[in-house]
Amino acid sequence: MTDFLGKGLSFPFRFSPRTGGTAVSSSTSFHPDHIHESITQILGTRLGERIHRPDFGSRLHELVFEPNDRILKALLRQYISQALRRWEPRIRVTSIAFDDNPVVTDQNRLDVHMHYSIIATNTEANFVYPFYRQPPT
């Protein structure tokens, strides 16, 4: 039974047709997908962006103009860990790494590889979050 992983509105919000008719309903996501969508929402939301919950989100947007160096990576680790520890209680982040291969390195995009365990089942999972130092074009 995996009900503890949750079910909720999918992110980004969208509509999907109901089977057997023309009515539409909001799409929902289940279990691991719901956790990944939650991580995306947490890391992609600036502190103060939500009116009724100004402390929700992360500080990642503060790093947009920082040089792509080891200091940026250390701050990314810290801000991601803080935000997920506070806002995603279903998981425990076990490691955060970066793809430093010069062949695939884009100076404006840094892929953050997160490994985490789902606390209730002690199941290992991973997620890649693309951090853009400048808005993607």
CSV table of C-alpha atoms in Angstrom, one decimal:
chain,number,residue,atom,x,y,z
A,1,MET,CA,0.0,0.0,0.0
A,2,THR,CA,1.5,3.4,-1.1
A,3,ASP,CA,-1.2,5.8,0.0
A,4,PHE,CA,1.3,7.6,2.3
A,5,LEU,CA,3.2,8.8,-0.8
A,6,GLY,CA,0.2,10.9,-1.7
A,7,LYS,CA,-2.0,11.9,-4.5
A,8,GLY,CA,-2.7,15.4,-5.6
A,9,LEU,CA,-3.1,17.9,-8.4
A,10,SER,CA,-0.4,17.4,-11.1
A,11,PHE,CA,2.2,20.1,-11.6
A,12,PRO,CA,2.1,21.9,-13.9
A,13,PHE,CA,-1.6,22.1,-13.5
A,14,ARG,CA,-3.5,20.8,-16.5
A,15,PHE,CA,-6.8,19.3,-17.4
A,16,SER,CA,-7.5,15.8,-18.7
A,17,PRO,CA,-10.6,14.4,-20.4
A,18,ARG,CA,-12.7,12.0,-18.3
A,19,THR,CA,-13.2,8.6,-19.8
A,20,GLY,CA,-16.5,8.1,-21.5
A,21,GLY,CA,-17.5,11.7,-22.0
A,22,THR,CA,-16.5,15.2,-23.0
A,23,ALA,CA,-16.2,16.5,-19.4
A,24,VAL,CA,-12.8,17.5,-18.2
A,25,SER,CA,-11.3,17.2,-14.8
A,26,SER,CA,-8.0,18.3,-13.2
A,27,SER,CA,-5.2,15.9,-13.7
A,28,THR,CA,-3.8,14.1,-10.7
A,29,SER,CA,-0.5,12.5,-10.0
A,30,PHE,CA,0.3,9.6,-7.8
A,31,HIS,CA,3.2,8.3,-5.6
A,32,PRO,CA,6.7,8.9,-7.0
A,33,ASP,CA,5.5,11.3,-9.7
A,34,HIS,CA,3.8,13.4,-6.9
A,35,ILE,CA,7.1,13.6,-5.0
A,36,HIS,CA,9.0,14.7,-8.1
A,37,GLU,CA,6.3,17.4,-8.8
A,38,SER,CA,6.6,18.5,-5.2
A,39,ILE,CA,10.3,18.8,-5.5
A,40,THR,CA,10.0,20.8,-8.7
A,41,GLN,CA,7.5,23.2,-7.0
A,42,ILE,CA,9.6,23.7,-3.9
A,43,LEU,CA,12.8,24.4,-5.8
A,44,GLY,CA,11.2,26.5,-8.4
A,45,THR,CA,9.3,28.8,-6.0
A,46,ARG,CA,11.0,31.9,-4.7
A,47,LEU,CA,10.6,32.8,-1.1
A,48,GLY,CA,7.8,35.3,-0.8
A,49,GLU,CA,6.2,34.3,-4.1
A,50,ARG,CA,3.1,32.7,-2.5
A,51,ILE,CA,0.8,35.2,-0.8
A,52,HIS,CA,-0.5,33.1,2.0
A,53,ARG,CA,2.7,31.1,2.5
A,54,PRO,CA,5.6,33.6,2.0
A,55,ASP,CA,8.2,31.2,3.5
A,56,PHE,CA,7.4,28.4,1.0
A,57,GLY,CA,10.0,27.6,-1.6
A,58,SER,CA,13.8,27.9,-1.9
A,59,ARG,CA,16.6,30.4,-2.2
A,60,LEU,CA,17.8,29.1,-5.6
A,61,HIS,CA,16.8,32.2,-7.5
A,62,GLU,CA,19.4,34.1,-5.4
A,63,LEU,CA,22.1,32.1,-7.2
A,64,VAL,CA,21.2,32.9,-10.8
A,65,PHE,CA,24.0,35.4,-11.4
A,66,GLU,CA,26.7,33.5,-9.5
A,67,PRO,CA,29.7,32.1,-11.4
A,68,ASN,CA,29.6,28.4,-12.2
A,69,ASP,CA,32.2,27.3,-9.6
A,70,ARG,CA,32.5,25.2,-6.5
A,71,ILE,CA,31.0,28.0,-4.3
A,72,LEU,CA,27.8,27.9,-6.4
A,73,LYS,CA,27.6,24.1,-6.1
A,74,ALA,CA,28.1,24.3,-2.3
A,75,LEU,CA,25.3,26.9,-2.0
A,76,LEU,CA,23.0,24.9,-4.2
A,77,ARG,CA,23.6,21.8,-2.0
A,78,GLN,CA,22.8,23.9,1.1
A,79,TYR,CA,19.7,25.7,-0.3
A,80,ILE,CA,18.2,22.5,-1.8
A,81,SER,CA,18.8,20.5,1.4
A,82,GLN,CA,17.2,23.2,3.6
A,83,ALA,CA,14.2,23.6,1.4
A,84,LEU,CA,13.5,19.9,1.0
A,85,ARG,CA,14.1,19.1,4.6
A,86,ARG,CA,11.5,21.7,5.5
A,87,TRP,CA,8.8,21.3,2.8
A,88,GLU,CA,9.0,17.6,1.7
A,89,PRO,CA,8.8,15.5,4.8
A,90,ARG,CA,8.2,12.3,2.9
A,91,ILE,CA,11.9,12.1,1.8
A,92,ARG,CA,15.4,12.3,3.2
A,93,VAL,CA,18.0,13.6,0.7
A,94,THR,CA,21.1,11.4,0.8
A,95,SER,CA,23.3,13.1,-1.8
A,96,ILE,CA,23.4,16.0,-4.2
A,97,ALA,CA,25.9,15.9,-7.1
A,98,PHE,CA,26.5,17.8,-10.4
A,99,ASP,CA,27.4,16.7,-13.9
A,100,ASP,CA,30.8,18.3,-14.5
A,101,ASN,CA,31.6,16.5,-17.8
A,102,PRO,CA,33.0,19.2,-20.1
A,103,VAL,CA,31.4,17.6,-23.1
A,104,VAL,CA,27.9,18.2,-21.7
A,105,THR,CA,28.5,21.2,-19.6
A,106,ASP,CA,26.5,24.2,-20.5
A,107,GLN,CA,27.7,27.3,-18.6
A,108,ASN,CA,24.1,28.5,-18.0
A,109,ARG,CA,22.6,25.2,-17.0
A,110,LEU,CA,23.7,23.0,-14.2
A,111,ASP,CA,21.9,19.6,-13.7
A,112,VAL,CA,21.5,18.8,-10.0
A,113,HIS,CA,21.4,15.0,-9.4
A,114,MET,CA,19.6,14.3,-6.1
A,115,HIS,CA,19.4,10.9,-4.5
A,116,TYR,CA,16.9,10.5,-1.7
A,117,SER,CA,15.1,7.9,0.2
A,118,ILE,CA,11.4,7.7,0.9
A,119,ILE,CA,11.2,7.6,4.6
A,120,ALA,CA,8.1,5.4,5.0
A,121,THR,CA,9.5,2.6,2.9
A,122,ASN,CA,13.2,3.3,2.9
A,123,THR,CA,13.1,3.1,-0.9
A,124,GLU,CA,15.9,4.9,-2.8
A,125,ALA,CA,15.0,7.2,-5.7
A,126,ASN,CA,16.7,10.0,-7.7
A,127,PHE,CA,15.7,13.2,-9.4
A,128,VAL,CA,17.5,15.6,-11.7
A,129,TYR,CA,16.7,19.2,-11.4
A,130,PRO,CA,17.9,21.6,-14.1
A,131,PHE,CA,19.2,24.8,-12.5
A,132,TYR,CA,19.4,27.6,-15.0
A,133,ARG,CA,21.9,30.4,-14.2
A,134,GLN,CA,20.0,32.5,-16.8
A,135,PRO,CA,16.5,32.0,-18.1
A,136,PRO,CA,16.3,29.3,-20.8
A,137,THR,CA,15.7,30.7,-24.3
